[in-house]
PDB file of C-alpha atoms in Angstrom:
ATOM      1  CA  UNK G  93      13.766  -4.350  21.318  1.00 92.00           C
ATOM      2  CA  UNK G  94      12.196  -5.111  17.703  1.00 97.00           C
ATOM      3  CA  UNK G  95      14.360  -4.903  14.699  1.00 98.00           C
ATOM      4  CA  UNK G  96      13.281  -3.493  12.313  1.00 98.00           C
ATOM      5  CA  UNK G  97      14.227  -2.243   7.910  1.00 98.00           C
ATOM      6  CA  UNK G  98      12.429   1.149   7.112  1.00 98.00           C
ATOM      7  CA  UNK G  99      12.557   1.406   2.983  1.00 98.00           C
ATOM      8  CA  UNK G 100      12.069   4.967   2.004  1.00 98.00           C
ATOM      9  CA  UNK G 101      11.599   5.902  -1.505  1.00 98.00           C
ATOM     10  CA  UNK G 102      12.383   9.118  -2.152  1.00 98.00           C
ATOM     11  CA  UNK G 103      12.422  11.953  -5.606  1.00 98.00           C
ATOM     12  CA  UNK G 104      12.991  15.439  -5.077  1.00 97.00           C
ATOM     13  CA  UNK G 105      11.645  15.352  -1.562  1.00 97.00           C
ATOM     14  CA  UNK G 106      14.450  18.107   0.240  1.00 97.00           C
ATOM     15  CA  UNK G 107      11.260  20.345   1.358  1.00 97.00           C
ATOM     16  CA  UNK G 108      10.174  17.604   4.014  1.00 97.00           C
ATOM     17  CA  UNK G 109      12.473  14.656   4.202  1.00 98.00           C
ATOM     18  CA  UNK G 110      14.619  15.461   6.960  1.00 98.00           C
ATOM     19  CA  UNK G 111      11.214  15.640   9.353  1.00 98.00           C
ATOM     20  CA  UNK G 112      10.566  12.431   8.302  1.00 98.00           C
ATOM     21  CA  UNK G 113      13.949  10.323   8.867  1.00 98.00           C
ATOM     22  CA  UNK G 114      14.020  12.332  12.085  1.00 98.00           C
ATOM     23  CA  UNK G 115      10.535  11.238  13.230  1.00 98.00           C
ATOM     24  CA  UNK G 116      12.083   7.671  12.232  1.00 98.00           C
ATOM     25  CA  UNK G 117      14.987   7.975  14.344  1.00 98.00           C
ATOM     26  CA  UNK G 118      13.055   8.657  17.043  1.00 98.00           C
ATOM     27  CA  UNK G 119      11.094   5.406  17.198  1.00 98.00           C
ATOM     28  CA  UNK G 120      11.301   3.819  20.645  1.00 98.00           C
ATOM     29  CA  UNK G 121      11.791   0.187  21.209  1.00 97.00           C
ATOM     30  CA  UNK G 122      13.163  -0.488  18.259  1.00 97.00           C
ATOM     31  CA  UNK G 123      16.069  -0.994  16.630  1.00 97.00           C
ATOM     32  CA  UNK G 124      15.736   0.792  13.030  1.00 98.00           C
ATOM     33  CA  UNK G 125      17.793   0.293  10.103  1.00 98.00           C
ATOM     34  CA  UNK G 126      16.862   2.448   7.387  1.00 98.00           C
ATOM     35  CA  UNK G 127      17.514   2.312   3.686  1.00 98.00           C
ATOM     36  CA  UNK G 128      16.680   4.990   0.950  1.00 98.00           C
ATOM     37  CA  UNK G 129      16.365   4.720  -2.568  1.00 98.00           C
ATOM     38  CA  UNK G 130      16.671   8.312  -4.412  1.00 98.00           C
ATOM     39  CA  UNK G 131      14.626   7.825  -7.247  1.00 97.00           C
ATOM     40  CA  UNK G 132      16.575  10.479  -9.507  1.00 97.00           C
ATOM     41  CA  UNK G 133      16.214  13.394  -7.517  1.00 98.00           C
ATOM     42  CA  UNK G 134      17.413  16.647  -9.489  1.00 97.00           C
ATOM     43  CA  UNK G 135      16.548  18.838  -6.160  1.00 97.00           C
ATOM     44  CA  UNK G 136      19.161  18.721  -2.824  1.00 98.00           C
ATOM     45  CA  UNK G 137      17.919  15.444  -1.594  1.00 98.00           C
ATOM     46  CA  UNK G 138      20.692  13.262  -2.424  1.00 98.00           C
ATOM     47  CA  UNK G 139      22.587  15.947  -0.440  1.00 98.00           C
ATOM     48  CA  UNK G 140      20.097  15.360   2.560  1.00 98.00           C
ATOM     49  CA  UNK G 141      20.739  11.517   2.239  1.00 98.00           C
ATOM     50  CA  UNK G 142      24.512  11.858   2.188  1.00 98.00           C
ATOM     51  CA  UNK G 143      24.428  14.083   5.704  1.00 98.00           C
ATOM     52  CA  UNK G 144      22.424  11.328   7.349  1.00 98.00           C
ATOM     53  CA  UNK G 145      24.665   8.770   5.598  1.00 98.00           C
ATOM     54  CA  UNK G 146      27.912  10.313   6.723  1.00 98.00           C
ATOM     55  CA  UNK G 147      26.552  10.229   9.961  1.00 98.00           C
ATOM     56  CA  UNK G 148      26.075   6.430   9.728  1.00 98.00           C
ATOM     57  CA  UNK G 149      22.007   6.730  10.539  1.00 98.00           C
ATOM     58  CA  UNK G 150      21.154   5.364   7.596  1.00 98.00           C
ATOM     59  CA  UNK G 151      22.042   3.729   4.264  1.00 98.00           C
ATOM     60  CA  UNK G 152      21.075   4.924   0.371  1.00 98.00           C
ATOM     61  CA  UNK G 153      21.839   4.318  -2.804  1.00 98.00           C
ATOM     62  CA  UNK G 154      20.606   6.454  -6.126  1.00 97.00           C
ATOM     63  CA  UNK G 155      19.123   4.923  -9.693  1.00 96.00           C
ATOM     64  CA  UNK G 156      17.074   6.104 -12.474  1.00 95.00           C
ATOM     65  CA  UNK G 157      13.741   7.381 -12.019  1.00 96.00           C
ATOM     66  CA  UNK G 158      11.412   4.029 -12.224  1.00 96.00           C
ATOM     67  CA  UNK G 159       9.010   5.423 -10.070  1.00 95.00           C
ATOM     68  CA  UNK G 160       7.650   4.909  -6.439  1.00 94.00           C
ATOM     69  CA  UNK G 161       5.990   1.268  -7.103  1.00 95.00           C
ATOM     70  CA  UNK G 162       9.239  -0.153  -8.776  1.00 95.00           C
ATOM     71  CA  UNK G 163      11.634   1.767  -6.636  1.00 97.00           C
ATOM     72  CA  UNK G 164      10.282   0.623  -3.194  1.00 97.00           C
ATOM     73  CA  UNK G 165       9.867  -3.168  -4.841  1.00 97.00           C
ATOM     74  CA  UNK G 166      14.002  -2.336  -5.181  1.00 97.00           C
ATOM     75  CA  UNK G 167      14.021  -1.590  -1.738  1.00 98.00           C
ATOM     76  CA  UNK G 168      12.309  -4.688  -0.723  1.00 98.00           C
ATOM     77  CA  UNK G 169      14.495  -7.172  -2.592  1.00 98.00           C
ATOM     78  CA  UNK G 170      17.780  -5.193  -1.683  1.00 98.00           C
ATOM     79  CA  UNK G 171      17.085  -4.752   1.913  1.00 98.00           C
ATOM     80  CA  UNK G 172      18.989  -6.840   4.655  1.00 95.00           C
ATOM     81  CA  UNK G 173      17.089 -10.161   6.493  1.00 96.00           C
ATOM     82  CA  UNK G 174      15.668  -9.034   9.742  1.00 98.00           C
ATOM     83  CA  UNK G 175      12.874  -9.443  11.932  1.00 98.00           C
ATOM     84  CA  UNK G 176      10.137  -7.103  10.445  1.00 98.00           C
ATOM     85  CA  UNK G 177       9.691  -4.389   7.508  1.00 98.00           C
ATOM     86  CA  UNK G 178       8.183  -1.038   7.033  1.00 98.00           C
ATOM     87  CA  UNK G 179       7.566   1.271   4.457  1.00 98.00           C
ATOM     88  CA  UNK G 180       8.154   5.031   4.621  1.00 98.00           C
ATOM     89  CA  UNK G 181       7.325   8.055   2.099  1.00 97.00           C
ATOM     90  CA  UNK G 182       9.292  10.967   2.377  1.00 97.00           C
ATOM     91  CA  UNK G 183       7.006  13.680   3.121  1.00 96.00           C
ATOM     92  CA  UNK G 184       5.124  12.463   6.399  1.00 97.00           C
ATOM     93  CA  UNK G 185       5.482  12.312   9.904  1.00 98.00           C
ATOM     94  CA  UNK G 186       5.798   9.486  12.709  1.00 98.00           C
ATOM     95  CA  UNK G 187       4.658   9.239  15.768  1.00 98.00           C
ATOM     96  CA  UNK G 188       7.097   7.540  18.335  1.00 98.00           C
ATOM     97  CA  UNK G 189       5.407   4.714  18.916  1.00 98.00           C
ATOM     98  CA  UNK G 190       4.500   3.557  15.579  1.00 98.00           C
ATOM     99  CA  UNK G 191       6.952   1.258  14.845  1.00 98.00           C
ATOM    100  CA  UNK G 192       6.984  -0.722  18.237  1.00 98.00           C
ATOM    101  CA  UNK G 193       2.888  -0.939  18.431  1.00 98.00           C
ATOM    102  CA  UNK G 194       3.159  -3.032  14.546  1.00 98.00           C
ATOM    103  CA  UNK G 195       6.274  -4.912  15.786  1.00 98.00           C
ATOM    104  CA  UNK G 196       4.156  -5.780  18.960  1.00 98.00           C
ATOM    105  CA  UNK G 197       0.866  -6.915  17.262  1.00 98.00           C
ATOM    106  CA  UNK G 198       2.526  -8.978  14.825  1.00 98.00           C
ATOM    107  CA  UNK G 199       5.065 -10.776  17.361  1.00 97.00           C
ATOM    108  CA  UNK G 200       7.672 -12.614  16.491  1.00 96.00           C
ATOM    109  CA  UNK G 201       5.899 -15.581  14.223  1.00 97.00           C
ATOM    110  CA  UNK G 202       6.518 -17.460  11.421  1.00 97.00           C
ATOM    111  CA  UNK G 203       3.179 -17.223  10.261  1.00 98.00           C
ATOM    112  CA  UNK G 204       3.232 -14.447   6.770  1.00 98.00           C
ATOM    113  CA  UNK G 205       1.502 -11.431   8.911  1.00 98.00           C
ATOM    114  CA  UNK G 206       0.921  -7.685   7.478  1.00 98.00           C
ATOM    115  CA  UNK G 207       0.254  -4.976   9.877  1.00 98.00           C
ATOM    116  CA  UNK G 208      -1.403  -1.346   8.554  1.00 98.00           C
ATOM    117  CA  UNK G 209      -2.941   1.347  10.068  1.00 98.00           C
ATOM    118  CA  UNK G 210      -5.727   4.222   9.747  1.00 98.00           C
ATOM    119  CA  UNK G 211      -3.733   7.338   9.109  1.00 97.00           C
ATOM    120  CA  UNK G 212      -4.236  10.964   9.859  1.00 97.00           C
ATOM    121  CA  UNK G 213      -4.269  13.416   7.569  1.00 97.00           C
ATOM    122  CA  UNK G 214      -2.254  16.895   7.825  1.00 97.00           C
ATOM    123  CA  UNK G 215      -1.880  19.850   5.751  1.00 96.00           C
ATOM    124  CA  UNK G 216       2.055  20.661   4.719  1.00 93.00           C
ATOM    125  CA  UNK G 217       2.346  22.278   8.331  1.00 94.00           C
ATOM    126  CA  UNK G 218       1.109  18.798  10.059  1.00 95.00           C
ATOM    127  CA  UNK G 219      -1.417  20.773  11.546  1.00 96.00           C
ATOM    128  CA  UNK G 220      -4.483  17.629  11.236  1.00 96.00           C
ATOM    129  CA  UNK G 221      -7.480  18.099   8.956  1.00 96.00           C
ATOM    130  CA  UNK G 222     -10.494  15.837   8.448  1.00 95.00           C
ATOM    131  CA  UNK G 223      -9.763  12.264   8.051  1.00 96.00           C
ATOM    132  CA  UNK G 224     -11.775   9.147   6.167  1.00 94.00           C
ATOM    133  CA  UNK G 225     -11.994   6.530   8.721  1.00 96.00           C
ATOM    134  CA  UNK G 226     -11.539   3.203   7.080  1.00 97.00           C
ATOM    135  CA  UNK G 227     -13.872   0.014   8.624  1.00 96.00           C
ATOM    136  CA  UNK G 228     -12.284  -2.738   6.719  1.00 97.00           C
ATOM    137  CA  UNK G 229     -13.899  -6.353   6.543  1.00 98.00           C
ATOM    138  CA  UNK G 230     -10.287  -7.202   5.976  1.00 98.00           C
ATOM    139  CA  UNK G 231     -11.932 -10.159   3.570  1.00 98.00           C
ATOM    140  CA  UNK G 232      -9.794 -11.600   0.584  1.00 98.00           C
ATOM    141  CA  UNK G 233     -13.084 -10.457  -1.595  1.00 98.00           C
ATOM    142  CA  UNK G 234     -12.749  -6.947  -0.596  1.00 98.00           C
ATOM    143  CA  UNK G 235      -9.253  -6.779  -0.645  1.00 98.00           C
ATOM    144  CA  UNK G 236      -9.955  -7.294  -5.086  1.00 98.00           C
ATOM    145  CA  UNK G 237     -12.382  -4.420  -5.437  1.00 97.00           C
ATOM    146  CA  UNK G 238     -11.304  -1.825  -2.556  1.00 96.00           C
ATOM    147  CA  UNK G 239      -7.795  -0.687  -2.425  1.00 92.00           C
ATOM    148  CA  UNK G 240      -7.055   1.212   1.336  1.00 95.00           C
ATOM    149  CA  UNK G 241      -4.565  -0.194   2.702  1.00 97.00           C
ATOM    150  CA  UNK G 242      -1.828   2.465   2.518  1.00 96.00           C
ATOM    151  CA  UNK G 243       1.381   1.552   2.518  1.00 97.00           C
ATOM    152  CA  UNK G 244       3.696   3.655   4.465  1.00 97.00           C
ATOM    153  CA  UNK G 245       1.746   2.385   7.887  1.00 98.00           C
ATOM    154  CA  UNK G 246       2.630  -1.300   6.630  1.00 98.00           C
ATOM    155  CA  UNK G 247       5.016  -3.097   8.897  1.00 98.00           C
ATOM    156  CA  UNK G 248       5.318  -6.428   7.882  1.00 98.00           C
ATOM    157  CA  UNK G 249       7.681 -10.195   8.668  1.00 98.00           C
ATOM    158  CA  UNK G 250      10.117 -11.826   7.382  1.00 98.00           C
ATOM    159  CA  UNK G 251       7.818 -14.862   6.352  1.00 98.00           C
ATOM    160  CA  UNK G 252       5.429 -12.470   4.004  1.00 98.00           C
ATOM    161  CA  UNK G 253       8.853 -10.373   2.810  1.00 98.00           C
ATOM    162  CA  UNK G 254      10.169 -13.708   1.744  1.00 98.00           C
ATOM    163  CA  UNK G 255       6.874 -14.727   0.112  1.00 97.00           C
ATOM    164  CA  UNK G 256       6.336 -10.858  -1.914  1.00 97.00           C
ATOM    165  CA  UNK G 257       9.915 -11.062  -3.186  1.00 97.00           C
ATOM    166  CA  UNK G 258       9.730 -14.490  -4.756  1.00 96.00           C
ATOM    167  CA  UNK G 259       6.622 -13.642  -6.638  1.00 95.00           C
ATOM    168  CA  UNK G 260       7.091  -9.890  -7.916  1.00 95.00           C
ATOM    169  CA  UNK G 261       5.181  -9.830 -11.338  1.00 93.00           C
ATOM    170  CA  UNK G 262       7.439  -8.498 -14.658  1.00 87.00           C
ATOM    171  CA  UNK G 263       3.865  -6.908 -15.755  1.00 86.00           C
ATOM    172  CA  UNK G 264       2.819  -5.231 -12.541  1.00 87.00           C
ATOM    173  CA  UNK G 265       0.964  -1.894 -13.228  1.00 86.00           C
ATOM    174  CA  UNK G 266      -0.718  -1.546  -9.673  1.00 91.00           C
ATOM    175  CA  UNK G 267       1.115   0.122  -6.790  1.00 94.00           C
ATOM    176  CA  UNK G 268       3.205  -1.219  -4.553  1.00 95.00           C
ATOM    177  CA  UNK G 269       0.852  -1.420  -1.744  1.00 96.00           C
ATOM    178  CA  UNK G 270      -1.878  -2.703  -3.005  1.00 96.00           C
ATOM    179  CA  UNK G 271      -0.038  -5.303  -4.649  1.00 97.00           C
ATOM    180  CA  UNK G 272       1.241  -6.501  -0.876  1.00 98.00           C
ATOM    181  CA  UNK G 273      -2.192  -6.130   0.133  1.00 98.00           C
ATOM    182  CA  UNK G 274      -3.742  -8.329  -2.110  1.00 98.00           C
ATOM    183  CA  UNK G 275      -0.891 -11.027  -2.291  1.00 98.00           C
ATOM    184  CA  UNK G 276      -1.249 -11.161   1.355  1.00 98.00           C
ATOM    185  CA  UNK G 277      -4.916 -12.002   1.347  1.00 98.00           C
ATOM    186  CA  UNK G 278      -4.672 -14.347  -1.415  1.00 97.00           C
ATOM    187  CA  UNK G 279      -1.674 -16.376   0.502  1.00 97.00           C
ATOM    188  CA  UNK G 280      -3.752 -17.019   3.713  1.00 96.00           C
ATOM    189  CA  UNK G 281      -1.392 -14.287   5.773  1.00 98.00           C
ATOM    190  CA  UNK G 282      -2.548 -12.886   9.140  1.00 98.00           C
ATOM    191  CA  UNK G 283      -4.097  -9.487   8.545  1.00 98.00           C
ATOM    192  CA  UNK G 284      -4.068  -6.787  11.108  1.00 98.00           C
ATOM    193  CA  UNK G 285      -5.861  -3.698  11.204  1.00 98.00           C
ATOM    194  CA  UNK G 286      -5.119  -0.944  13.836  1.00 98.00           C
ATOM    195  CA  UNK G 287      -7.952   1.943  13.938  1.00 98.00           C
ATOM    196  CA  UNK G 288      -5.236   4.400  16.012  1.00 98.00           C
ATOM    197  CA  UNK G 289      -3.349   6.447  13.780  1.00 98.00           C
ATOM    198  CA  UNK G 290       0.390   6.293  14.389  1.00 98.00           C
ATOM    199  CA  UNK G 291       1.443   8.908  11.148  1.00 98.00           C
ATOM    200  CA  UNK G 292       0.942  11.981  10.201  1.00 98.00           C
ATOM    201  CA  UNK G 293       0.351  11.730   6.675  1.00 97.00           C
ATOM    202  CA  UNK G 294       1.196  15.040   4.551  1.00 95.00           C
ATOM    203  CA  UNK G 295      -1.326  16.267   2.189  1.00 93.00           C
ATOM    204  CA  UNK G 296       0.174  19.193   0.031  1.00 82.00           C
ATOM    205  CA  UNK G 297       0.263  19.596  -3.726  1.00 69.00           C
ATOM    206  CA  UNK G 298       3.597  17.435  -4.726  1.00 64.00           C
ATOM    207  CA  UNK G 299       2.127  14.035  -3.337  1.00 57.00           C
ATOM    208  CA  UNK G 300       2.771  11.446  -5.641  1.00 53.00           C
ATOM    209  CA  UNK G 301      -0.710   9.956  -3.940  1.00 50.00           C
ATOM    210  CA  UNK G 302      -2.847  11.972  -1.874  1.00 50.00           C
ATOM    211  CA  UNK G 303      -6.092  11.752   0.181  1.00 51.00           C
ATOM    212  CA  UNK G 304      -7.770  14.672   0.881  1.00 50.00           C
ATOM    213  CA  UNK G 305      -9.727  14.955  -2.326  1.00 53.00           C
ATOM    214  CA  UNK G 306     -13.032  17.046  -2.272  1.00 63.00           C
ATOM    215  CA  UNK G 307     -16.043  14.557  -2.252  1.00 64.00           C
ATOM    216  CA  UNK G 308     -18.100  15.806  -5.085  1.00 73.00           C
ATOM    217  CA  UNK G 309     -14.601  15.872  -7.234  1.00 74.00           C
ATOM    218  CA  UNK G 310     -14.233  12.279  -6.008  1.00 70.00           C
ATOM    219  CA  UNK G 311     -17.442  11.297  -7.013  1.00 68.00           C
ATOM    220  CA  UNK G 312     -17.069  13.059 -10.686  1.00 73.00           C
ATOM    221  CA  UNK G 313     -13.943  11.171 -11.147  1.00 74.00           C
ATOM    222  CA  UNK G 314     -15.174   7.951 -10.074  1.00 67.00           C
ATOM    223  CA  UNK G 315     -18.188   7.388 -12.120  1.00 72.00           C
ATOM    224  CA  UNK G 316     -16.253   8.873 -15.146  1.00 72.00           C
ATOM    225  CA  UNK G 317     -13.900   5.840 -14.774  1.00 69.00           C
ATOM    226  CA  UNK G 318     -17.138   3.480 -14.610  1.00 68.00           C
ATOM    227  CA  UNK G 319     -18.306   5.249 -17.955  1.00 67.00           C
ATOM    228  CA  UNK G 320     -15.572   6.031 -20.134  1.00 66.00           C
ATOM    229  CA  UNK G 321     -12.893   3.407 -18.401  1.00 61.00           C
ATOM    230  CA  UNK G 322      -9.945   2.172 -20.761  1.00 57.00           C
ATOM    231  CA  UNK G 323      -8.462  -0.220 -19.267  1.00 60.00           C
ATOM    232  CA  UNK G 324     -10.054  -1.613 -15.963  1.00 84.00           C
ATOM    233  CA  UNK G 325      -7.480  -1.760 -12.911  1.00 89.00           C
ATOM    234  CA  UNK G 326      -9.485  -3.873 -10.760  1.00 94.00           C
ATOM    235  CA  UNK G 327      -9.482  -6.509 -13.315  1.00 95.00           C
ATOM    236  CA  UNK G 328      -6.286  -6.417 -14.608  1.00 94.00           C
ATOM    237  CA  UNK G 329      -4.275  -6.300 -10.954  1.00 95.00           C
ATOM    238  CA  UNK G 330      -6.319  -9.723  -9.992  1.00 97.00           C
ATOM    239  CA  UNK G 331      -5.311 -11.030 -13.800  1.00 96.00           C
ATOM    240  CA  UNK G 332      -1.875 -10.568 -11.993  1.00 96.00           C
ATOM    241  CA  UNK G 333      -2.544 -11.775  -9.354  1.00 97.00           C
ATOM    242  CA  UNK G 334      -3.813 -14.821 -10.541  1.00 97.00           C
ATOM    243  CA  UNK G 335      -1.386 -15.918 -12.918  1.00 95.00           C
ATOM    244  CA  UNK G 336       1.409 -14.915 -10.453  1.00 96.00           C
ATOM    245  CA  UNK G 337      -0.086 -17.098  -7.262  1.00 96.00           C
ATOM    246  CA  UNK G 338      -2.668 -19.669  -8.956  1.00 95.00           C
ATOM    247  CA  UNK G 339      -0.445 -22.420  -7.754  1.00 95.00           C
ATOM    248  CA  UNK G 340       0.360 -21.300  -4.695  1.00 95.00           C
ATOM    249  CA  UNK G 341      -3.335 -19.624  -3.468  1.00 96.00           C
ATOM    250  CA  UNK G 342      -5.897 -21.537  -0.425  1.00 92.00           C
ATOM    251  CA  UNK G 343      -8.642 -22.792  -2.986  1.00 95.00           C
ATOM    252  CA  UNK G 344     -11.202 -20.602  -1.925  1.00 97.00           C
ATOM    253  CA  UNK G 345      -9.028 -17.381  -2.514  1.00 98.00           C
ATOM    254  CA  UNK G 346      -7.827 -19.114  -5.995  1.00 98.00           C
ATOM    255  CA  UNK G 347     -11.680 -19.703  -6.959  1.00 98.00           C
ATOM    256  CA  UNK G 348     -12.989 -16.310  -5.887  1.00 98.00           C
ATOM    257  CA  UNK G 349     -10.088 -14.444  -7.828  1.00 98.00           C
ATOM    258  CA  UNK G 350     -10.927 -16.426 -11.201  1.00 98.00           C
ATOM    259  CA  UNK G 351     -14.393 -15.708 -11.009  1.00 98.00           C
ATOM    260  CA  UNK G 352     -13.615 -12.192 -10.449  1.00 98.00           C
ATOM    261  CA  UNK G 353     -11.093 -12.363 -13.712  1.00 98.00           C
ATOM    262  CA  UNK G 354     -13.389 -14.474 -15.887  1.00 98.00           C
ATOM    263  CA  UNK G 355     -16.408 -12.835 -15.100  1.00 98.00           C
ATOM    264  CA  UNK G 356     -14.864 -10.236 -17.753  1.00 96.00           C
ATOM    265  CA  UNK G 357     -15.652 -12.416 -20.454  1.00 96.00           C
ATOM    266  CA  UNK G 358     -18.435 -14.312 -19.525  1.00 98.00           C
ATOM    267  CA  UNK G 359     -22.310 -12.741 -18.749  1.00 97.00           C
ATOM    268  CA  UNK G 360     -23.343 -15.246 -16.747  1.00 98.00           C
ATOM    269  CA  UNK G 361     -19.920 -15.139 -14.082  1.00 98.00           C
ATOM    270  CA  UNK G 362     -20.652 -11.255 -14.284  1.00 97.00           C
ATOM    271  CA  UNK G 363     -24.083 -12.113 -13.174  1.00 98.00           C
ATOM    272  CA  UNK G 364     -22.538 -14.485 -10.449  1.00 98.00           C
ATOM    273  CA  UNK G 365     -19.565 -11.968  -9.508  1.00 98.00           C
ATOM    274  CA  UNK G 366     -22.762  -8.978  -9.146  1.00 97.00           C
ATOM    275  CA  UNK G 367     -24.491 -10.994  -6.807  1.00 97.00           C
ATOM    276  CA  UNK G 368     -21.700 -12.418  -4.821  1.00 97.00           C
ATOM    277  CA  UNK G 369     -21.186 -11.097  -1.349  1.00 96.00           C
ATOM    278  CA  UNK G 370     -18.263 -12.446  -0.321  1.00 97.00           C
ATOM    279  CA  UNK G 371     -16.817  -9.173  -2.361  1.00 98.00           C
ATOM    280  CA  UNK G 372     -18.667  -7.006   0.158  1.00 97.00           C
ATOM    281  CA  UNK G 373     -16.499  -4.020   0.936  1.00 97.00           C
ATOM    282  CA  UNK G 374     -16.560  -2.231   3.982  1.00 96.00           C
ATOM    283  CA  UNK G 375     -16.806   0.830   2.147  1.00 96.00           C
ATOM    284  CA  UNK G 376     -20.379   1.106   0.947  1.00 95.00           C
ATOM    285  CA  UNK G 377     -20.050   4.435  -2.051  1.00 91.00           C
ATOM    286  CA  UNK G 378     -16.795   1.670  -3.032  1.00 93.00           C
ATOM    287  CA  UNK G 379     -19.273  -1.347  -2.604  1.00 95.00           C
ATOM    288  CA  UNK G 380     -21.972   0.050  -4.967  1.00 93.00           C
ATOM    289  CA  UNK G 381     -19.755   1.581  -7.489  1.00 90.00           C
ATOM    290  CA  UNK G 382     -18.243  -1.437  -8.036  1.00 94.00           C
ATOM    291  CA  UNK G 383     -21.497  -2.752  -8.458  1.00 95.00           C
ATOM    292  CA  UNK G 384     -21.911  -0.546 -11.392  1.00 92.00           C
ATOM    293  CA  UNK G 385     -18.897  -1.218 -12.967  1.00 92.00           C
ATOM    294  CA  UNK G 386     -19.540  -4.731 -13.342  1.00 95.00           C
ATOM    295  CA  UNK G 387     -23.008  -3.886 -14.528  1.00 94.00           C
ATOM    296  CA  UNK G 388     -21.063  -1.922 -17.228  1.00 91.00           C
ATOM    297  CA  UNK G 389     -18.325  -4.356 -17.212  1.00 93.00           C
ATOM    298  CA  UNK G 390     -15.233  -1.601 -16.803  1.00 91.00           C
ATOM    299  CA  UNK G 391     -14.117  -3.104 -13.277  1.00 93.00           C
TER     300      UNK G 391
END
């Protein structure tokens, strides 16, 4: 029997939430503790939460609307020491066995290990719908210039939760998940990638992050970031990154990550960071629009 913190964000999620802390409940093999963070619902969610509360299957607590990246951060600092960590949205759907295959891969270790999966996608009835399948390299390069590992399949330890609180940046702009993603690569942690989808993961028009977008849209919207780009994410999150873990990153991850910041300023580290492979995503489209954004310098 694993045990097991599920931190659910939630904001004005009555239409699907009590599918999802039911699918939760359900988890076999585990023993699951769930806390909820209302992120200033207006709707009759905090009247869901209280139900479930009063019913003693799980614990919440209600602040101002800071949205999902700061709120589940909240969760993360507030919730209880245990064995292993997961994150959950408020709109999808589990399968039973979710929890337990994550707990099982990692094992009980003291080594900092993160655990996500490829998801399936549903419309709002959870009826499935075609799916990107993601073929990681699962490479501390990557992990700066593609961002897919989705959070609410990410069942992590104690030894990474300890290491993500104590270093939670006062100028983070990225989301929450990526952020764990990318501090877990840069710290050394055990990776682990599981190809089997164990959620259903809601597509419908209130996702605060959705999927499902129509390629040629995705294209548009991609190359008009490389083109007309403010202020470049990819950048700026390993700018964060590096001045939150310099000290405390393996020397290869710490010289790979300044290269990838300097190379802002300087021509020739662009020219070095273009022709670098060990950025190689597994994502090709990803891998040679990057490319182009460094050409242009608005990565």
């Amino acid at each position: 029997m694993y045990n097991i913190e599920v931190l659910m964000s939630t904001y004005n999620g009555a239409k699907y939430v009590e599918e999802q802390i039911d699918s939760i409940l359900k988890q076999v093999n585990c023993s699951v503790n769930i806390l909820v963070r209302d992120d200033g619902s207006t709707d009759d969610t905090p009247y869901i939460l209280k139900s479930y509360s009063d019913r003693n299957l799980l614990t919440w607590y209600q602040g101002k609307n800071i949205r999902p990246t700061r709120s589940f951060l909240d969760l993360l600092v507030k919730a209880e020491d245990t064995d292993f960590y997961a994150f959950a949205d408020q709109d999808d759907y589990w399968m039973a066995d979710k929890l337990e295959t994550a707990c099982r891969k990692i094992g009980l270790t003291d080594t900092p290990t993160l655990y996500f999966s490829q998801t399936q996608l549903t419309d709002k009835k959870l009826s499935k719908i075609k799916t990107p399948v993601l073929h990681p390299l699962l490479t501390q390069g990557e992990s700066l210039v593609y961002a897919f590992a989705t959070g609410c399949t990410m069942v992590f330890n104690k030894a990474l939760r300890n290491i993500l609180i104590s270093n939670i940046p006062q100028d983070m702009t990225m989301l929450h998940d990526f952020w764990i993603y990318i501090v877990a690569q840069a710290m050394g942690a055990k990776i682990i990638f599981d190809k089997t989808p164990h959620i259903l993961y809601r597509q419908h028009g209130d996702n605060a992050v959705g999927l499902g977008k129509n390629a040629v849209e995705e294209w548009k919207q991609r190359i008009k970031r490389i083109l007309f780009i403010q202020n470049p994410e990819r950048s700026n999150n390993a700018r964060i990154l590096l001045n939150t873990l310099q000290d405390k990153m393996t020397t290869d991850n710490l010289k790979r990550t300044r290269l990838f910041v300097e190379a802002k300023t300087s021509f020739i580290k662009r020219l070095q960071l273009l022709f670098n492979n060990s950025y190689r995503c597994g994502s090709l489209k990803t891998w040679i629009l990057f490319k182009l954004a460094v050409i242009c310098n608005t990565y």
